[in-house]
Amino acid sequence: MELPLNYAVLFVFGLAIGSFINVISLRYQPGQKLLDRKVISGRSHCPICLKTLAWYELIPILSFFLQRGKCRNCGYRLSLQYPLVELLSGLIFVFIPWHLSNLQLFLLTPDFSLLTSLIWIIIFLLFLLLSIIDFRQYIIPNSINLSLVVLGIILLIINHQLPIANYSFLGHYAMLFDIQRSAVVQHTAAAFLAMTFFGLIIVLSRGKAMGWGDFKLAGVLGLIFGWPDIILVLFLAFFVGAFFSILLLIQKKKKIKEAVPFGPFLAIGAFLTFFFGYQIVDIYFRLFGL
């Protein structure tokens, strides 16, 4: 019973953190510091009638459904973002340590297992936050990218002596792309190549196809995931991004010249690589008989 109870506690704590992420993402304005007093201070209130919310109206997920997704005072229909982000945050707290515990990484670095889990939890919480902000405001705050750089460096310090197959989410398939045994070189090269690729897209499209926030985030992902994982991260990001863009065009919700925020798709590419990277590559090689 101890293990399920631990995950239950993590899930509830994650729900509360998700509520805080909602506050930051909805209050943040371009040019502000992410943790500015104007962003994180002040009581939560209805965006329409401005009624200050009571404690029982702020219980993650539960309050939303008990109030039938509406403000109790004015009846304004609340966004599904509130329970969805809280749920995703709770799941991050549960499935990140669960997934990492099943990887060989912990067998080689048992002393750093808790720290590694914590770092990856924070990384994916930041992915969630930047996705919401980019989706709403078409901007990725520099402070988020900088925080991810710091976390990536800490991970690199922890993993720098491991064989590539043990810190790559592609498992033994990573050995097919092993260009350098040094983890520092692998991750630095991945960051450089990702930024070069995105830089070329920005220059050739004159900034219409991609933004500089995406350029920075691509470099950050290269630093965090390293080579060759960054290849799969970017491929999946472009694949999922193209799929949803085509879907929006078919549904006439977007015009072909309208911008689509790419940060969320980079985050999705990172998520898929982290959890399913080995399985995706394995299916590819089996499909083509390689």
mmCIF file with all atom_site columns, N, CA and C in Angstrom, residues 211-248:
data_model
loop_
_atom_site.group_PDB
_atom_site.id
_atom_site.type_symbol
_atom_site.label_atom_id
_atom_site.label_alt_id
_atom_site.label_comp_id
_atom_site.label_asym_id
_atom_site.label_entity_id
_atom_site.label_seq_id
_atom_site.pdbx_PDB_ins_code
_atom_site.Cartn_x
_atom_site.Cartn_y
_atom_site.Cartn_z
_atom_site.occupancy
_atom_site.B_iso_or_equiv
_atom_site.pdbx_formal_charge
_atom_site.auth_seq_id
_atom_site.auth_comp_id
_atom_site.auth_asym_id
_atom_site.auth_atom_id
_atom_site.pdbx_PDB_model_num
ATOM 1   N N  . GLY A 1 211 ? 9.625  31.655 -34.541 1.00 0.00 ? 211 GLY A N  1
ATOM 2   C CA . GLY A 1 211 ? 10.048 32.809 -33.759 1.00 0.00 ? 211 GLY A CA 1
ATOM 3   C C  . GLY A 1 211 ? 11.341 32.528 -33.010 1.00 0.00 ? 211 GLY A C  1
ATOM 4   N N  . TRP A 1 212 ? 11.942 33.585 -32.468 1.00 0.00 ? 212 TRP A N  1
ATOM 5   C CA . TRP A 1 212 ? 13.204 33.422 -31.755 1.00 0.00 ? 212 TRP A CA 1
ATOM 6   C C  . TRP A 1 212 ? 13.015 32.694 -30.429 1.00 0.00 ? 212 TRP A C  1
ATOM 7   N N  . GLY A 1 213 ? 11.812 32.753 -29.877 1.00 0.00 ? 213 GLY A N  1
ATOM 8   C CA . GLY A 1 213 ? 11.535 31.969 -28.676 1.00 0.00 ? 213 GLY A CA 1
ATOM 9   C C  . GLY A 1 213 ? 11.628 30.481 -28.964 1.00 0.00 ? 213 GLY A C  1
ATOM 10  N N  . ASP A 1 214 ? 11.134 30.076 -30.146 1.00 0.00 ? 214 ASP A N  1
ATOM 11  C CA . ASP A 1 214 ? 11.236 28.675 -30.572 1.00 0.00 ? 214 ASP A CA 1
ATOM 12  C C  . ASP A 1 214 ? 12.698 28.289 -30.797 1.00 0.00 ? 214 ASP A C  1
ATOM 13  N N  . PHE A 1 215 ? 13.466 29.225 -31.356 1.00 0.00 ? 215 PHE A N  1
ATOM 14  C CA . PHE A 1 215 ? 14.897 29.027 -31.591 1.00 0.00 ? 215 PHE A CA 1
ATOM 15  C C  . PHE A 1 215 ? 15.620 28.721 -30.277 1.00 0.00 ? 215 PHE A C  1
ATOM 16  N N  . LYS A 1 216 ? 15.329 29.520 -29.253 1.00 0.00 ? 216 LYS A N  1
ATOM 17  C CA . LYS A 1 216 ? 15.961 29.315 -27.944 1.00 0.00 ? 216 LYS A CA 1
ATOM 18  C C  . LYS A 1 216 ? 15.505 28.006 -27.312 1.00 0.00 ? 216 LYS A C  1
ATOM 19  N N  . LEU A 1 217 ? 14.203 27.729 -27.411 1.00 0.00 ? 217 LEU A N  1
ATOM 20  C CA . LEU A 1 217 ? 13.669 26.502 -26.818 1.00 0.00 ? 217 LEU A CA 1
ATOM 21  C C  . LEU A 1 217 ? 14.250 25.261 -27.491 1.00 0.00 ? 217 LEU A C  1
ATOM 22  N N  . ALA A 1 218 ? 14.451 25.321 -28.802 1.00 0.00 ? 218 ALA A N  1
ATOM 23  C CA . ALA A 1 218 ? 15.054 24.189 -29.518 1.00 0.00 ? 218 ALA A CA 1
ATOM 24  C C  . ALA A 1 218 ? 16.454 23.904 -28.981 1.00 0.00 ? 218 ALA A C  1
ATOM 25  N N  . GLY A 1 219 ? 17.224 24.971 -28.743 1.00 0.00 ? 219 GLY A N  1
ATOM 26  C CA . GLY A 1 219 ? 18.557 24.795 -28.170 1.00 0.00 ? 219 GLY A CA 1
ATOM 27  C C  . GLY A 1 219 ? 18.503 24.196 -26.775 1.00 0.00 ? 219 GLY A C  1
ATOM 28  N N  . VAL A 1 220 ? 17.545 24.660 -25.990 1.00 0.00 ? 220 VAL A N  1
ATOM 29  C CA . VAL A 1 220 ? 17.359 24.132 -24.635 1.00 0.00 ? 220 VAL A CA 1
ATOM 30  C C  . VAL A 1 220 ? 17.021 22.643 -24.674 1.00 0.00 ? 220 VAL A C  1
ATOM 31  N N  . LEU A 1 221 ? 16.135 22.262 -25.592 1.00 0.00 ? 221 LEU A N  1
ATOM 32  C CA . LEU A 1 221 ? 15.763 20.848 -25.728 1.00 0.00 ? 221 LEU A CA 1
ATOM 33  C C  . LEU A 1 221 ? 16.965 20.002 -26.141 1.00 0.00 ? 221 LEU A C  1
ATOM 34  N N  . GLY A 1 222 ? 17.813 20.568 -27.002 1.00 0.00 ? 222 GLY A N  1
ATOM 35  C CA . GLY A 1 222 ? 19.031 19.863 -27.387 1.00 0.00 ? 222 GLY A CA 1
ATOM 36  C C  . GLY A 1 222 ? 19.936 19.628 -26.193 1.00 0.00 ? 222 GLY A C  1
ATOM 37  N N  . LEU A 1 223 ? 20.044 20.646 -25.330 1.00 0.00 ? 223 LEU A N  1
ATOM 38  C CA . LEU A 1 223 ? 20.874 20.521 -24.133 1.00 0.00 ? 223 LEU A CA 1
ATOM 39  C C  . LEU A 1 223 ? 20.309 19.473 -23.177 1.00 0.00 ? 223 LEU A C  1
ATOM 40  N N  . ILE A 1 224 ? 18.993 19.461 -23.018 1.00 0.00 ? 224 ILE A N  1
ATOM 41  C CA . ILE A 1 224 ? 18.352 18.540 -22.072 1.00 0.00 ? 224 ILE A CA 1
ATOM 42  C C  . ILE A 1 224 ? 18.347 17.102 -22.581 1.00 0.00 ? 224 ILE A C  1
ATOM 43  N N  . PHE A 1 225 ? 17.955 16.911 -23.843 1.00 0.00 ? 225 PHE A N  1
ATOM 44  C CA . PHE A 1 225 ? 17.792 15.553 -24.374 1.00 0.00 ? 225 PHE A CA 1
ATOM 45  C C  . PHE A 1 225 ? 19.055 15.008 -25.029 1.00 0.00 ? 225 PHE A C  1
ATOM 46  N N  . GLY A 1 226 ? 19.900 15.887 -25.547 1.00 0.00 ? 226 GLY A N  1
ATOM 47  C CA . GLY A 1 226 ? 21.145 15.436 -26.148 1.00 0.00 ? 226 GLY A CA 1
ATOM 48  C C  . GLY A 1 226 ? 20.960 14.785 -27.511 1.00 0.00 ? 226 GLY A C  1
ATOM 49  N N  . TRP A 1 227 ? 22.083 14.351 -28.060 1.00 0.00 ? 227 TRP A N  1
ATOM 50  C CA . TRP A 1 227 ? 22.107 13.640 -29.338 1.00 0.00 ? 227 TRP A CA 1
ATOM 51  C C  . TRP A 1 227 ? 22.077 12.139 -29.045 1.00 0.00 ? 227 TRP A C  1
ATOM 52  N N  . PRO A 1 228 ? 21.285 11.341 -29.738 1.00 0.00 ? 228 PRO A N  1
ATOM 53  C CA . PRO A 1 228 ? 20.452 11.672 -30.905 1.00 0.00 ? 228 PRO A CA 1
ATOM 54  C C  . PRO A 1 228 ? 18.979 11.938 -30.577 1.00 0.00 ? 228 PRO A C  1
ATOM 55  N N  . ASP A 1 229 ? 18.640 11.982 -29.271 1.00 0.00 ? 229 ASP A N  1
ATOM 56  C CA . ASP A 1 229 ? 17.233 12.142 -28.876 1.00 0.00 ? 229 ASP A CA 1
ATOM 57  C C  . ASP A 1 229 ? 16.592 13.391 -29.469 1.00 0.00 ? 229 ASP A C  1
ATOM 58  N N  . ILE A 1 230 ? 17.395 14.447 -29.631 1.00 0.00 ? 230 ILE A N  1
ATOM 59  C CA . ILE A 1 230 ? 16.851 15.704 -30.150 1.00 0.00 ? 230 ILE A CA 1
ATOM 60  C C  . ILE A 1 230 ? 16.273 15.526 -31.552 1.00 0.00 ? 230 ILE A C  1
ATOM 61  N N  . ILE A 1 231 ? 16.814 14.584 -32.321 1.00 0.00 ? 231 ILE A N  1
ATOM 62  C CA . ILE A 1 231 ? 16.276 14.319 -33.664 1.00 0.00 ? 231 ILE A CA 1
ATOM 63  C C  . ILE A 1 231 ? 14.819 13.895 -33.564 1.00 0.00 ? 231 ILE A C  1
ATOM 64  N N  . LEU A 1 232 ? 14.537 12.978 -32.653 1.00 0.00 ? 232 LEU A N  1
ATOM 65  C CA . LEU A 1 232 ? 13.167 12.487 -32.483 1.00 0.00 ? 232 LEU A CA 1
ATOM 66  C C  . LEU A 1 232 ? 12.268 13.566 -31.898 1.00 0.00 ? 232 LEU A C  1
ATOM 67  N N  . VAL A 1 233 ? 12.786 14.344 -30.944 1.00 0.00 ? 233 VAL A N  1
ATOM 68  C CA . VAL A 1 233 ? 11.999 15.440 -30.355 1.00 0.00 ? 233 VAL A CA 1
ATOM 69  C C  . VAL A 1 233 ? 11.517 16.394 -31.440 1.00 0.00 ? 233 VAL A C  1
ATOM 70  N N  . LEU A 1 234 ? 12.432 16.825 -32.300 1.00 0.00 ? 234 LEU A N  1
ATOM 71  C CA . LEU A 1 234 ? 12.079 17.787 -33.349 1.00 0.00 ? 234 LEU A CA 1
ATOM 72  C C  . LEU A 1 234 ? 11.192 17.156 -34.414 1.00 0.00 ? 234 LEU A C  1
ATOM 73  N N  . PHE A 1 235 ? 11.489 15.915 -34.796 1.00 0.00 ? 235 PHE A N  1
ATOM 74  C CA . PHE A 1 235 ? 10.655 15.237 -35.794 1.00 0.00 ? 235 PHE A CA 1
ATOM 75  C C  . PHE A 1 235 ? 9.211  15.135 -35.307 1.00 0.00 ? 235 PHE A C  1
ATOM 76  N N  . LEU A 1 236 ? 9.029  14.698 -34.072 1.00 0.00 ? 236 LEU A N  1
ATOM 77  C CA . LEU A 1 236 ? 7.682  14.551 -33.526 1.00 0.00 ? 236 LEU A CA 1
ATOM 78  C C  . LEU A 1 236 ? 6.991  15.899 -33.380 1.00 0.00 ? 236 LEU A C  1
ATOM 79  N N  . ALA A 1 237 ? 7.761  16.935 -33.011 1.00 0.00 ? 237 ALA A N  1
ATOM 80  C CA . ALA A 1 237 ? 7.187  18.277 -32.884 1.00 0.00 ? 237 ALA A CA 1
ATOM 81  C C  . ALA A 1 237 ? 6.646  18.765 -34.224 1.00 0.00 ? 237 ALA A C  1
ATOM 82  N N  . PHE A 1 238 ? 7.438  18.588 -35.285 1.00 0.00 ? 238 PHE A N  1
ATOM 83  C CA . PHE A 1 238 ? 6.994  19.019 -36.616 1.00 0.00 ? 238 PHE A CA 1
ATOM 84  C C  . PHE A 1 238 ? 5.853  18.143 -37.129 1.00 0.00 ? 238 PHE A C  1
ATOM 85  N N  . PHE A 1 239 ? 5.908  16.855 -36.844 1.00 0.00 ? 239 PHE A N  1
ATOM 86  C CA . PHE A 1 239 ? 4.854  15.940 -37.301 1.00 0.00 ? 239 PHE A CA 1
ATOM 87  C C  . PHE A 1 239 ? 3.516  16.287 -36.649 1.00 0.00 ? 239 PHE A C  1
ATOM 88  N N  . VAL A 1 240 ? 3.524  16.429 -35.326 1.00 0.00 ? 240 VAL A N  1
ATOM 89  C CA . VAL A 1 240 ? 2.285  16.763 -34.605 1.00 0.00 ? 240 VAL A CA 1
ATOM 90  C C  . VAL A 1 240 ? 1.819  18.167 -34.976 1.00 0.00 ? 240 VAL A C  1
ATOM 91  N N  . GLY A 1 241 ? 2.773  19.104 -35.108 1.00 0.00 ? 241 GLY A N  1
ATOM 92  C CA . GLY A 1 241 ? 2.421  20.466 -35.496 1.00 0.00 ? 241 GLY A CA 1
ATOM 93  C C  . GLY A 1 241 ? 1.772  20.521 -36.863 1.00 0.00 ? 241 GLY A C  1
ATOM 94  N N  . ALA A 1 242 ? 2.324  19.767 -37.818 1.00 0.00 ? 242 ALA A N  1
ATOM 95  C CA . ALA A 1 242 ? 1.750  19.723 -39.171 1.00 0.00 ? 242 ALA A CA 1
ATOM 96  C C  . ALA A 1 242 ? 0.354  19.115 -39.148 1.00 0.00 ? 242 ALA A C  1
ATOM 97  N N  . PHE A 1 243 ? 0.185  18.055 -38.359 1.00 0.00 ? 243 PHE A N  1
ATOM 98  C CA . PHE A 1 243 ? -1.122 17.384 -38.267 1.00 0.00 ? 243 PHE A CA 1
ATOM 99  C C  . PHE A 1 243 ? -2.197 18.343 -37.763 1.00 0.00 ? 243 PHE A C  1
ATOM 100 N N  . PHE A 1 244 ? -1.904 19.045 -36.672 1.00 0.00 ? 244 PHE A N  1
ATOM 101 C CA . PHE A 1 244 ? -2.897 19.955 -36.103 1.00 0.00 ? 244 PHE A CA 1
ATOM 102 C C  . PHE A 1 244 ? -3.111 21.184 -36.979 1.00 0.00 ? 244 PHE A C  1
ATOM 103 N N  . SER A 1 245 ? -2.060 21.649 -37.642 1.00 0.00 ? 245 SER A N  1
ATOM 104 C CA . SER A 1 245 ? -2.207 22.799 -38.540 1.00 0.00 ? 245 SER A CA 1
ATOM 105 C C  . SER A 1 245 ? -3.124 22.460 -39.707 1.00 0.00 ? 245 SER A C  1
ATOM 106 N N  . ILE A 1 246 ? -2.930 21.278 -40.282 1.00 0.00 ? 246 ILE A N  1
ATOM 107 C CA . ILE A 1 246 ? -3.798 20.827 -41.381 1.00 0.00 ? 246 ILE A CA 1
ATOM 108 C C  . ILE A 1 246 ? -5.234 20.686 -40.891 1.00 0.00 ? 246 ILE A C  1
ATOM 109 N N  . LEU A 1 247 ? -5.393 20.167 -39.682 1.00 0.00 ? 247 LEU A N  1
ATOM 110 C CA . LEU A 1 247 ? -6.725 19.998 -39.098 1.00 0.00 ? 247 LEU A CA 1
ATOM 111 C C  . LEU A 1 247 ? -7.414 21.347 -38.924 1.00 0.00 ? 247 LEU A C  1
ATOM 112 N N  . LEU A 1 248 ? -6.666 22.350 -38.456 1.00 0.00 ? 248 LEU A N  1
ATOM 113 C CA . LEU A 1 248 ? -7.226 23.691 -38.271 1.00 0.00 ? 248 LEU A CA 1
ATOM 114 C C  . LEU A 1 248 ? -7.601 24.324 -39.603 1.00 0.00 ? 248 LEU A C  1
#
